[in-house]
XYZ file of C-alpha atoms in Angstrom:
776
model
C 9.593 -20.802 -23.329
C 6.582 -23.148 -22.754
C 7.277 -22.937 -19.034
C 7.055 -19.148 -19.205
C 3.700 -18.991 -20.960
C 2.083 -21.760 -18.887
C 3.299 -20.125 -15.660
C 1.992 -16.701 -16.710
C -1.354 -18.215 -17.680
C -1.610 -19.944 -14.305
C -0.786 -16.709 -12.435
C -3.354 -14.802 -14.516
C -5.946 -17.471 -13.759
C -5.527 -16.861 -10.032
C -7.065 -13.419 -10.618
C -10.196 -14.657 -12.421
C -12.183 -15.569 -9.254
C -11.701 -12.005 -7.997
C -13.921 -10.837 -10.870
C -16.080 -13.911 -11.553
C -17.484 -15.871 -8.620
C -17.806 -19.440 -9.894
C -17.536 -22.761 -8.068
C -14.086 -24.316 -8.299
C -15.492 -27.389 -10.066
C -16.578 -25.205 -13.009
C -13.061 -23.801 -13.387
C -11.593 -27.303 -13.069
C -14.009 -28.613 -15.708
C -12.995 -25.865 -18.138
C -9.325 -26.625 -17.475
C -9.919 -30.301 -18.272
C -11.811 -29.527 -21.467
C -9.065 -27.267 -22.819
C -6.348 -29.664 -21.709
C -8.006 -32.344 -23.835
C -8.461 -29.793 -26.622
C -4.739 -29.085 -26.694
C -4.172 -32.552 -28.194
C -6.692 -31.856 -30.949
C -5.555 -28.345 -31.809
C -2.971 -29.514 -34.360
C -5.682 -31.125 -36.460
C -7.968 -28.106 -36.535
C -7.848 -25.368 -39.132
C -5.808 -22.533 -37.665
C -5.778 -18.774 -38.273
C -2.593 -17.411 -39.873
C -1.232 -15.981 -36.644
C -1.538 -19.205 -34.628
C 1.400 -21.134 -36.161
C 3.658 -18.116 -35.635
C 2.593 -17.886 -32.018
C 3.156 -21.622 -31.497
C 6.642 -21.398 -33.018
C 7.382 -18.561 -30.626
C 5.760 -19.923 -27.447
C 6.074 -23.652 -28.261
C 2.737 -24.237 -26.555
C -0.844 -24.548 -27.797
C -3.508 -21.951 -27.066
C -5.677 -24.667 -25.533
C -2.934 -25.574 -23.054
C -2.618 -21.933 -22.043
C -6.364 -21.741 -21.444
C -6.175 -24.965 -19.448
C -3.464 -23.408 -17.256
C -5.549 -20.236 -16.928
C -8.622 -22.072 -15.677
C -6.481 -24.357 -13.499
C -5.212 -21.255 -11.708
C -8.789 -20.084 -11.157
C -9.768 -23.509 -9.801
C -6.779 -23.554 -7.442
C -7.630 -20.122 -6.056
C -11.290 -20.964 -5.553
C -10.417 -24.299 -3.961
C -8.271 -22.486 -1.353
C -11.209 -20.494 -0.022
C -11.483 -21.512 3.640
C -14.395 -23.525 4.982
C -14.196 -23.785 8.770
C -15.543 -26.488 11.065
C -15.395 -27.249 14.800
C -11.699 -28.177 14.625
C -10.661 -24.787 13.182
C -9.882 -21.821 15.419
C -11.600 -19.349 13.059
C -14.869 -21.244 13.488
C -15.123 -19.625 16.935
C -14.454 -16.020 15.816
C -16.354 -13.249 17.629
C -16.517 -15.333 20.819
C -15.110 -14.746 24.293
C -12.646 -17.505 25.192
C -9.393 -18.633 26.730
C -6.821 -20.110 24.374
C -3.357 -21.618 24.597
C -0.847 -21.313 21.779
C 2.814 -21.116 20.891
C 4.499 -17.957 19.566
C 5.375 -19.079 16.028
C 7.097 -15.978 14.650
C 9.442 -13.204 15.726
C 7.509 -10.785 17.998
C 6.619 -7.581 16.137
C 7.477 -4.808 18.598
C 5.776 -1.460 17.896
C 5.934 1.922 19.658
C 3.112 1.162 22.077
C 2.283 -2.509 21.486
C 3.663 -5.892 20.515
C 2.043 -8.295 18.042
C 2.391 -12.038 18.535
C 1.495 -14.745 16.029
C 0.370 -17.864 17.899
C -0.251 -21.406 16.700
C -3.247 -22.408 18.832
C -3.847 -25.998 19.925
C -6.751 -25.687 22.378
C -9.458 -23.255 23.481
C -11.970 -22.994 26.278
C -15.138 -21.032 25.602
C -16.386 -18.562 28.211
C -18.530 -20.311 30.804
C -17.517 -23.795 29.665
C -15.171 -26.063 31.655
C -14.375 -28.188 28.598
C -11.219 -27.635 26.507
C -11.674 -27.964 22.742
C -8.721 -29.100 20.580
C -8.364 -26.820 17.543
C -5.802 -25.793 14.962
C -5.156 -22.365 13.484
C -3.227 -19.148 13.972
C -4.196 -15.939 15.748
C -2.574 -12.523 15.619
C -2.700 -11.044 19.134
C -1.935 -7.433 19.995
C -0.651 -6.929 23.550
C 0.616 -3.932 25.512
C 4.226 -2.998 24.785
C 6.728 -5.494 26.183
C 10.061 -6.997 25.150
C 9.640 -10.095 27.304
C 7.894 -12.291 24.726
C 10.041 -14.578 22.590
C 9.625 -17.068 19.807
C 8.615 -20.458 21.188
C 6.839 -19.156 24.302
C 3.605 -20.978 25.132
C 1.060 -18.294 26.058
C -2.457 -18.316 27.510
C -4.755 -15.524 26.281
C -8.166 -14.554 27.656
C -10.338 -12.261 25.561
C -12.547 -12.009 22.499
C -11.472 -13.771 19.314
C -12.410 -11.549 16.367
C -12.506 -11.723 12.581
C -9.884 -9.446 10.973
C -11.349 -6.116 9.886
C -12.262 -5.205 6.339
C -13.357 -1.928 4.797
C -13.407 -0.141 1.451
C -9.822 1.097 1.539
C -7.978 -1.844 3.065
C -8.815 -5.446 3.873
C -6.820 -6.551 6.894
C -8.566 -9.891 6.516
C -7.163 -10.406 3.004
C -3.719 -9.311 4.164
C -3.639 -11.830 7.031
C -5.175 -14.492 4.799
C -1.941 -14.603 2.777
C -0.190 -15.612 6.018
C -2.775 -18.250 6.883
C -4.228 -16.182 9.751
C -8.008 -15.849 10.054
C -8.412 -14.614 13.657
C -7.258 -11.675 15.759
C -7.357 -10.818 19.445
C -6.810 -7.303 20.764
C -5.318 -6.628 24.206
C -6.369 -9.855 25.938
C -5.114 -10.849 29.358
C -1.884 -12.786 28.693
C 0.156 -15.145 30.861
C 3.216 -17.287 30.180
C 2.668 -21.050 30.335
C 6.074 -22.305 29.187
C 9.287 -20.654 28.021
C 11.725 -21.529 25.220
C 9.858 -24.196 23.306
C 9.674 -24.269 19.520
C 12.278 -25.227 16.933
C 15.869 -24.831 18.218
C 17.117 -23.595 14.835
C 14.568 -20.759 14.690
C 15.217 -19.872 18.337
C 18.914 -19.578 17.519
C 18.198 -17.408 14.437
C 15.925 -15.029 16.332
C 18.359 -14.826 19.245
C 21.174 -14.002 16.815
C 19.012 -11.294 15.249
C 18.219 -9.746 18.625
C 21.885 -9.807 19.675
C 22.814 -8.172 16.375
C 20.231 -5.428 16.943
C 21.550 -4.754 20.444
C 25.073 -4.545 19.044
C 24.011 -1.969 16.442
C 22.405 0.147 19.167
C 25.749 0.187 20.994
C 28.056 0.970 18.062
C 25.993 3.801 16.537
C 23.886 6.669 17.918
C 20.233 7.181 17.011
C 18.728 7.626 14.476
C 21.604 6.104 12.502
C 21.382 2.911 14.573
C 17.695 2.605 13.740
C 18.432 3.011 10.034
C 21.176 0.368 10.052
C 18.922 -2.063 11.966
C 16.249 -1.556 9.314
C 18.683 -2.095 6.436
C 20.587 -5.082 7.841
C 18.012 -6.764 10.058
C 14.600 -5.584 8.880
C 13.840 -4.096 12.340
C 12.242 -0.690 11.787
C 10.747 0.016 15.214
C 13.749 2.117 16.342
C 13.425 4.588 13.456
C 11.802 7.853 14.700
C 8.306 8.501 13.386
C 9.248 11.738 11.587
C 12.180 10.064 9.815
C 10.042 7.080 8.883
C 7.496 9.501 7.415
C 10.269 11.178 5.411
C 11.282 7.835 3.896
C 7.661 7.220 2.926
C 7.214 10.669 1.451
C 10.361 10.398 -0.691
C 9.574 6.873 -1.877
C 12.733 5.379 -0.355
C 11.217 2.924 2.128
C 12.719 0.074 0.088
C 16.012 0.997 1.748
C 14.799 0.119 5.244
C 12.206 -2.567 4.460
C 13.401 -6.100 3.765
C 11.370 -6.915 0.678
C 11.676 -8.296 -2.801
C 12.927 -4.902 -3.955
C 15.709 -5.026 -1.369
C 16.627 -8.643 -2.104
C 16.584 -7.994 -5.853
C 19.116 -5.185 -5.465
C 21.245 -7.328 -3.166
C 21.241 -10.253 -5.581
C 22.547 -7.958 -8.303
C 25.255 -6.591 -6.011
C 26.311 -10.022 -4.769
C 26.464 -11.428 -8.298
C 28.368 -8.426 -9.642
C 30.934 -8.633 -6.842
C 31.292 -12.406 -7.055
C 31.689 -12.298 -10.849
C 34.809 -10.156 -10.496
C 36.435 -12.500 -7.991
C 35.246 -15.985 -8.968
C 34.792 -18.108 -12.108
C 31.474 -17.718 -13.920
C 30.138 -21.053 -12.635
C 30.785 -20.244 -8.969
C 29.601 -16.623 -8.977
C 25.828 -17.329 -8.887
C 26.256 -20.143 -6.344
C 28.179 -17.893 -3.961
C 25.634 -15.105 -4.544
C 22.741 -17.462 -3.715
C 24.548 -18.556 -0.539
C 25.034 -14.894 0.441
C 21.323 -14.176 -0.130
C 20.367 -17.233 1.930
C 22.613 -16.142 4.819
C 21.153 -12.640 4.658
C 17.597 -14.027 4.718
C 18.488 -16.043 7.812
C 20.107 -13.026 9.451
C 17.001 -10.871 9.085
C 14.791 -13.514 10.657
C 13.807 -15.779 7.756
C 10.192 -14.533 7.683
C 8.058 -16.048 4.935
C 8.083 -12.848 2.821
C 11.888 -12.627 2.997
C 12.322 -16.314 2.136
C 10.014 -15.895 -0.886
C 12.004 -12.889 -2.055
C 15.289 -14.746 -1.536
C 14.036 -17.724 -3.569
C 13.019 -15.415 -6.406
C 16.387 -13.678 -6.348
C 18.190 -17.019 -6.340
C 16.138 -18.455 -9.207
C 16.753 -15.313 -11.254
C 20.514 -15.757 -10.756
C 20.333 -19.415 -11.811
C 18.399 -18.463 -14.917
C 20.914 -15.751 -15.650
C 23.698 -18.314 -15.400
C 21.973 -20.906 -17.588
C 20.754 -18.768 -20.418
C 20.670 -15.032 -19.798
C 17.266 -13.325 -20.084
C 15.127 -16.198 -21.400
C 16.057 -18.716 -18.725
C 15.902 -16.015 -16.056
C 12.331 -15.092 -16.955
C 11.378 -18.769 -17.213
C 12.786 -19.643 -13.788
C 11.265 -16.546 -12.168
C 7.778 -17.114 -13.602
C 7.914 -20.813 -12.720
C 9.019 -19.983 -9.156
C 6.177 -17.503 -8.764
C 3.673 -20.002 -10.117
C 4.885 -22.757 -7.764
C 4.688 -20.399 -4.767
C 1.127 -19.480 -5.700
C 0.273 -23.114 -6.275
C 0.949 -23.757 -2.590
C -0.549 -20.433 -1.426
C -2.876 -18.913 -4.069
C -3.582 -15.886 -1.866
C -0.025 -14.671 -2.502
C -1.239 -13.193 -5.788
C -2.988 -10.476 -3.709
C 0.003 -9.795 -1.463
C 1.651 -6.442 -2.209
C 5.030 -7.705 -0.999
C 4.876 -10.680 -3.366
C 3.907 -8.430 -6.279
C 6.778 -6.022 -5.601
C 9.222 -8.918 -5.146
C 8.189 -10.474 -8.434
C 8.248 -7.263 -10.473
C 11.523 -5.961 -8.987
C 13.279 -9.244 -9.745
C 11.736 -9.337 -13.224
C 13.080 -5.841 -13.864
C 16.601 -6.974 -13.031
C 16.304 -10.111 -15.160
C 14.995 -8.240 -18.208
C 16.846 -4.961 -18.165
C 19.906 -4.981 -15.857
C 22.326 -6.705 -18.244
C 21.177 -4.980 -21.469
C 21.386 -1.547 -19.848
C 24.815 -2.380 -18.406
C 26.035 -3.495 -21.856
C 24.678 -0.380 -23.575
C 26.259 1.872 -20.937
C 29.558 0.049 -21.300
C 29.463 0.319 -25.097
C 28.759 4.057 -24.887
C 31.579 4.585 -22.380
C 34.045 2.654 -24.555
C 33.548 5.312 -27.233
C 34.648 8.027 -24.809
C 37.107 6.361 -22.406
C 39.773 3.650 -22.493
C 38.259 0.152 -22.381
C 39.438 -0.691 -18.853
C 38.160 2.624 -17.478
C 34.835 2.193 -19.295
C 34.373 -1.256 -17.765
C 35.051 0.024 -14.247
C 32.653 2.963 -14.615
C 29.935 0.721 -16.104
C 30.329 -1.832 -13.298
C 30.177 0.844 -10.594
C 27.216 2.553 -12.248
C 25.333 -0.732 -12.451
C 26.138 -1.728 -8.875
C 25.295 1.566 -7.254
C 22.504 2.983 -9.389
C 21.244 1.116 -12.466
C 20.141 -2.032 -10.625
C 17.902 0.037 -8.394
C 16.553 2.211 -11.202
C 15.463 -0.762 -13.351
C 13.791 -2.315 -10.300
C 11.974 0.979 -9.769
C 10.807 0.990 -13.388
C 8.875 -2.242 -12.934
C 7.584 -1.528 -9.424
C 6.540 2.129 -9.788
C 3.083 1.343 -11.298
C 2.332 -1.040 -8.425
C 3.372 1.577 -5.865
C 1.131 4.188 -7.497
C -1.771 1.716 -7.693
C -1.575 0.450 -4.110
C -0.588 3.653 -2.323
C -2.114 6.350 -4.551
C 0.955 8.579 -4.477
C 3.446 9.599 -7.170
C 6.642 10.894 -5.606
C 8.743 13.177 -7.782
C 11.257 13.631 -4.982
C 11.859 9.860 -5.023
C 13.749 10.188 -8.317
C 16.094 12.799 -6.863
C 16.275 10.965 -3.555
C 17.319 7.707 -5.188
C 19.934 9.464 -7.278
C 21.413 11.117 -4.189
C 21.255 8.364 -1.589
C 21.344 5.052 -3.461
C 25.029 5.297 -4.432
C 26.036 5.131 -0.752
C 23.674 2.316 0.246
C 25.918 -0.578 -0.840
C 28.657 0.969 1.294
C 26.213 1.319 4.195
C 25.329 -2.355 3.885
C 28.853 -3.623 3.315
C 30.702 -1.477 5.872
C 27.765 -1.587 8.305
C 27.805 -5.383 8.087
C 31.548 -5.441 8.777
C 31.114 -3.143 11.795
C 28.245 -5.296 13.084
C 30.204 -8.546 12.814
C 33.219 -6.916 14.438
C 31.053 -5.561 17.262
C 29.531 -8.975 17.917
C 33.030 -10.438 18.206
C 34.620 -7.578 20.195
C 32.449 -4.547 21.046
C 35.240 -1.894 21.252
C 36.314 -2.741 17.694
C 32.719 -2.482 16.522
C 32.341 0.942 18.160
C 35.515 2.204 16.476
C 34.315 1.018 13.070
C 30.861 2.387 13.812
C 32.155 5.920 14.168
C 34.078 5.527 10.902
C 30.950 4.521 8.956
C 28.596 6.905 10.828
C 28.750 9.615 8.085
C 27.113 7.222 5.575
C 23.819 6.528 7.433
C 23.864 10.100 8.757
C 24.064 11.405 5.186
C 21.172 9.136 4.210
C 18.960 10.366 7.044
C 19.734 14.049 6.527
C 19.245 13.879 2.765
C 15.904 12.068 3.070
C 14.663 14.553 5.683
C 15.713 17.514 3.513
C 14.047 16.121 0.386
C 10.862 15.288 2.304
C 10.585 18.934 3.330
C 10.651 20.206 -0.268
C 7.215 21.490 -1.392
C 5.484 19.642 -4.196
C 7.681 16.560 -3.820
C 4.769 14.168 -4.248
C 1.258 14.148 -5.674
C -1.687 12.286 -4.193
C -3.405 10.575 -7.115
C -6.091 8.792 -5.136
C -7.420 5.483 -6.404
C -6.007 4.257 -9.736
C -7.783 1.981 -12.181
C -6.521 -1.596 -12.499
C -6.733 -1.211 -16.259
C -4.123 1.556 -16.281
C -1.825 -0.862 -14.460
C -2.515 -3.579 -17.028
C -1.998 -1.214 -19.968
C 1.358 -0.010 -18.613
C 2.727 -3.528 -18.208
C 1.341 -4.665 -21.564
C 3.109 -1.782 -23.299
C 6.342 -2.288 -21.365
C 6.606 -6.038 -21.804
C 5.163 -5.944 -25.306
C 7.996 -3.680 -26.413
C 10.469 -5.877 -24.516
C 9.272 -9.092 -26.182
C 9.119 -7.501 -29.630
C 12.707 -8.428 -30.462
C 12.026 -12.082 -29.621
C 8.858 -12.216 -31.732
C 10.569 -11.056 -34.932
C 12.477 -14.336 -35.158
C 9.251 -16.350 -35.361
C 7.003 -13.922 -37.197
C 8.633 -12.390 -40.306
C 5.679 -10.073 -40.782
C 6.136 -8.534 -37.349
C 8.158 -5.477 -38.507
C 5.255 -4.408 -40.730
C 2.842 -5.128 -37.881
C 4.945 -3.023 -35.516
C 4.862 -0.161 -38.000
C 1.084 -0.398 -38.005
C 0.883 -0.713 -34.237
C 3.192 2.218 -33.460
C 0.581 4.880 -34.295
C -1.905 2.967 -32.146
C 0.553 2.830 -29.270
C 1.156 6.570 -29.570
C -2.604 7.115 -29.698
C -3.126 5.050 -26.532
C -0.431 7.029 -24.726
C -2.001 10.303 -25.856
C -5.418 9.110 -24.664
C -3.993 8.268 -21.231
C -2.271 11.655 -21.030
C -5.477 13.387 -22.070
C -7.376 11.426 -19.426
C -4.934 12.598 -16.766
C -5.164 16.169 -18.064
C -8.958 15.964 -18.190
C -9.009 14.831 -14.588
C -7.007 17.911 -13.650
C -9.087 20.252 -15.797
C -12.286 18.750 -14.383
C -11.131 19.866 -10.949
C -10.498 23.451 -12.063
C -13.019 26.216 -11.254
C -16.119 26.124 -13.451
C -18.045 29.051 -11.984
C -20.224 26.791 -9.834
C -20.245 25.895 -6.158
C -19.356 22.257 -5.437
C -20.001 20.586 -2.078
C -18.569 17.070 -1.763
C -19.960 15.123 1.206
C -17.477 12.248 1.652
C -18.446 9.003 3.327
C -15.178 8.404 5.218
C -14.810 6.282 8.401
C -15.972 8.244 11.482
C -17.046 11.047 9.152
C -18.471 12.581 7.194
C -15.936 14.995 5.745
C -17.086 17.903 3.588
C -15.006 19.485 0.826
C -16.224 22.853 -0.441
C -15.001 24.232 -3.779
C -16.117 27.792 -4.445
C -16.989 29.141 -7.920
C -13.580 30.792 -8.019
C -11.674 27.631 -7.059
C -11.026 28.219 -3.336
C -11.330 25.110 -1.180
C -12.320 24.395 2.409
C -12.311 21.051 4.212
C -14.658 20.437 7.146
C -13.440 17.560 9.384
C -11.714 14.500 7.999
C -12.673 11.194 9.624
C -10.324 8.603 11.060
C -8.697 7.233 7.876
C -5.813 9.263 6.469
C -5.461 7.056 3.392
C -9.166 7.260 2.546
C -9.328 11.027 3.053
C -6.121 11.573 1.061
C -7.475 9.421 -1.747
C -10.723 11.407 -1.863
C -8.890 14.739 -1.837
C -6.432 13.498 -4.456
C -9.288 12.735 -6.826
C -11.043 16.077 -6.325
C -8.275 18.650 -6.053
C -6.626 19.837 -9.230
C -3.092 18.635 -9.956
C -2.257 22.312 -10.433
C -3.278 23.260 -6.891
C -2.955 20.703 -4.104
C -3.437 23.172 -1.241
C -6.527 23.720 0.884
C -7.461 27.332 1.535
C -9.102 26.494 4.873
C -9.676 23.542 7.187
C -12.390 23.643 9.867
C -12.233 21.144 12.738
C -15.568 20.941 14.520
C -15.250 17.332 15.794
C -14.574 17.045 19.519
C -13.505 13.390 19.699
C -10.030 12.053 19.017
C -10.782 9.243 16.562
C -12.594 11.392 13.946
C -9.481 13.605 13.865
C -7.053 10.770 13.069
C -7.148 11.314 9.298
C -6.305 15.008 9.356
C -2.599 15.193 10.384
C -1.315 13.032 7.512
C -3.810 14.441 4.995
C -2.884 18.030 5.789
C 0.762 17.076 5.502
C 0.015 15.892 1.941
C -2.429 18.724 1.135
C -1.173 21.763 3.095
C -3.712 24.177 4.588
C -3.368 27.946 4.464
C -5.711 28.428 7.423
C -7.084 26.155 10.164
C -10.013 26.908 12.489
C -10.631 24.508 15.366
C -12.022 24.133 18.861
C -10.349 23.845 22.255
C -11.635 20.305 22.827
C -9.942 19.056 19.672
C -6.686 20.813 20.520
C -6.423 18.892 23.802
C -6.849 15.442 22.215
C -4.028 13.150 21.092
C -4.844 13.430 17.371
C -5.377 17.143 17.852
C -1.841 17.436 19.175
C -0.550 15.523 16.162
C -2.433 17.960 13.944
C -0.877 20.869 15.828
C 2.605 19.433 15.190
C 1.846 19.220 11.480
C 0.672 22.839 11.433
C 3.853 23.978 13.212
C 5.922 22.328 10.470
C 3.859 24.217 7.876
C 4.083 27.532 9.794
C 0.310 27.709 10.126
C -1.148 29.279 13.271
C -4.586 27.768 13.992
C -7.485 30.083 14.863
C -10.162 29.334 17.473
C -13.694 28.923 16.181
C -16.107 31.676 17.272
C -19.744 32.448 16.557
C -20.120 34.937 13.735
C -16.860 34.197 11.910
C -17.131 34.428 8.109
C -14.647 32.961 5.633
C -14.696 34.776 2.307
C -14.370 32.083 -0.380
C -14.425 34.546 -3.272
C -17.132 35.390 -5.835
C -19.545 36.290 -2.990
C -19.380 32.720 -1.637
C -18.776 32.371 2.099
C -18.560 29.873 4.933
C -20.128 31.186 8.140
C -19.933 29.937 11.743
C -23.584 30.267 12.784
C -23.133 29.011 16.328
C -20.193 27.740 18.359
C -20.884 26.653 21.911
C -20.712 23.644 24.226
C -23.319 21.743 22.191
C -21.435 21.927 18.893
C -20.532 24.047 15.891
C -23.094 24.983 13.217
C -21.852 26.106 9.795
C -23.578 27.707 6.830
C -22.363 27.693 3.215
C -23.777 30.676 1.306
C -23.648 31.714 -2.325
C -26.213 34.134 -3.740
C -29.581 32.552 -2.858
C -28.157 29.083 -2.222
C -27.666 27.951 1.406
C -26.345 24.693 2.934
C -26.711 24.104 6.675
C -24.383 21.863 8.688
C -25.822 21.878 12.243
C -22.893 20.076 13.866
C -24.793 19.164 17.024
C -26.545 22.504 17.501
C -30.313 22.128 17.878
C -32.734 23.690 15.353
C -34.326 25.764 18.126
C -31.035 27.520 18.878
C -30.323 27.983 15.194
C -33.789 29.427 14.613
C -33.162 32.144 17.197
C -29.547 32.893 16.299
C -30.461 35.569 13.763
C -27.207 34.940 11.869
C -28.887 33.863 8.620
C -32.215 33.412 6.910
C -32.682 29.689 7.598
C -36.045 29.618 5.837
C -34.124 29.645 2.543
C -31.962 26.606 3.330
C -31.682 24.268 0.327
C -29.572 21.436 1.805
C -29.082 20.175 5.366
C -26.322 17.750 6.360
C -27.278 15.803 9.507
C -25.060 13.509 11.551
C -26.302 10.643 13.695
C -26.008 12.901 16.767
C -28.187 15.560 15.137
C -30.972 13.043 14.648
C -30.589 11.541 18.128
C -30.891 14.918 19.822
C -33.713 16.206 17.641
C -36.378 14.422 15.620
C -36.462 14.573 11.854
C -39.704 16.575 11.941
C -38.018 19.625 13.496
C -35.497 19.783 10.648
C -38.396 19.629 8.205
C -39.489 23.004 9.542
C -36.686 24.559 7.491
C -38.323 23.104 4.354
C -35.068 21.937 2.735
C -34.892 20.701 -0.845
C -32.428 17.952 0.145
C -31.401 16.335 3.447
C -28.211 14.249 3.594
C -28.071 12.178 6.755
C -25.492 9.801 8.243
C -25.321 6.982 10.758
C -27.484 4.011 11.671
C -31.009 3.562 10.349
C -33.382 5.912 12.139
C -37.146 5.244 12.313
C -37.794 8.998 12.466
C -36.400 9.519 8.979
C -39.140 9.538 6.306
C -38.800 6.161 4.587
C -40.146 7.046 1.144
C -39.193 10.694 0.917
C -36.732 11.132 -1.994
C -35.451 14.348 -0.418
C -33.829 12.346 2.428
C -30.641 10.619 1.207
C -28.672 8.236 3.428
C -24.948 8.910 2.961
C -24.035 5.431 4.245
C -25.463 3.980 1.013
C -23.045 6.004 -1.135
C -19.296 6.636 -1.232
C -19.960 10.359 -1.705
C -22.708 12.843 -2.530
C -21.879 15.936 -4.565
C -24.127 19.009 -4.556
C -23.573 21.561 -7.337
C -25.176 24.991 -7.634
C -24.947 27.982 -9.928
C -26.443 30.180 -7.222
C -30.004 29.791 -8.402
C -30.405 26.101 -9.183
C -28.837 22.951 -7.734
C -27.931 19.433 -8.878
C -26.853 16.383 -6.903
C -25.052 13.207 -7.861
C -23.537 10.341 -5.921
C -21.043 7.482 -6.117
C -21.859 3.962 -5.013
């Protein structure tokens, strides 16, 4: 038990520097002080609850605080400081570098990503080679020629990984020890087949296995089996991959901690029936290790395999307690060597999925078996309980502990995932077991593998068809947008607090009375959270006012209009689907996730990139767009989404009016080669969105009384084409402008608000008056 609490304190301490920026020496000093204090704690006067806690945890509070601050010091100490011998020191510089491919090439649809260990560089214009150390992630045009161990020369610009509000690619790569990227450099092969012979053999075996699967099964079933058995997802069609994401079943095709956790339970359950109790976990660990090697032995898979193995050892040594101890200690040791793992989503899911199995798999199995014994003969009850655990319960308990993380990181709650897992998970062990047999047979003798492949084909085919059907169901998932970290903490505190309650009673006789007192508080907290969720939905319902949300999204802005009667219209969307979906998820009511209209006035491909996925999540009843957008790549993707939703887009034309109810309207003032100007009207309140059309043309259009405009939304192009003074002629109450700093914009005029300094600006009007607020 001391190991558990010290490990948890250390892991919690790794998070402290994310909130409090303090030098590592300060954290280390605090750790030392409390470590010394732990020896004095016995002599100090203690509150009544402290002895009970010490009897339960067998560790002093001071030691826990020492571990907490030690974790913070370790995290802060890992922050990189680069010098002339580090590759990242030369980021954002043109250069030529030489490095060795150190990982399995990541082949995508239109590109391949190589991780290189770099040993020397040559800066542009310099004849001198500089010895360095460090890794770079290079993206090259699609090719299957690159292999692990190749020595490659790249010529291009070394860049710092990107970082923005919604996702930090820099933080993600930091967990892998990569601090530099290079996009589409000129690449040439220097030497072939170097590197470690063992890894070369593993990767070659993996590639041969993938080729065998492609020959024994047709697509897309071959792509699914490659994802399940080998962790290679690039052969899965994009629409099927999207269906797996939408139904929350990507854990089936992604080799992760979730996947390994389920496998460890299956291996142990099967081995326990065939082998003595001592040998069952050892054979299961060996099977997990072989599987990790087969899928390429990437760092994330190895970490997940170690966690699964340690959980099995703990289960063998002492059931739940030892399992939790070994798992927490393993996680703490991993983070001791790489503190940035605490931020890695894969590590978090691996840890929580394995913890779910350790805590709940056996108790739920025992309760199910006891219930079945009351209704069936004992032997039959045992068989049903074992099958139910193998094929369903193990996955469901892993989902219980990972669902909050999925909601927090991805902002989506999938109701169809519950039905999907119930329908497709029972066949997945058979897919893995029989698919593995067919693969091994095919690698030995291809005709035998093909024969077995056709026999097992119905299983992956059923999986694909069922996922595609469930993904097409309306209302299968809800976009929740960004979720507070505190909701995540509260959920896990409640879950694990209730789980640990039975253990605490042994050491704290007064706990039953305390639990009785706490229960109303727990119910109250749950009610508060439910009320908060309901309030969020009610807050998005119509309130009789016009709401205009100007969203600061990448390559935006996007504008969401909510009429007094509750009708919604989205104008453009920016390039980030996740950011746009998050913003819409926060502003649309949970009771109505559809958009009444979408207007596409952008005429470049990148600003359209966020719309196809967002409209898939928030369907549109009507879409108006321009011919330029329709011809672009992202425009074509949008058109495919609209075909799936049976929506026929309408061409934008001057003079079109969208009736938004309650006398509110959205009017196309001007649509020509220069751009598309829109006007939002409600009673005496007007908002102008010029969209590239000059004020002179708008002033002569005669479509509306522009002298009464209250708000103008200007893009960077609007200000480049026309000076700020000409827009002042309309005498607006408020001007929202976007883009780089512009010297023409009045510096001290409070009416001019720069959107780039805010995450959003909301304008509200009752038809006569207006209010504005913003988010930073």
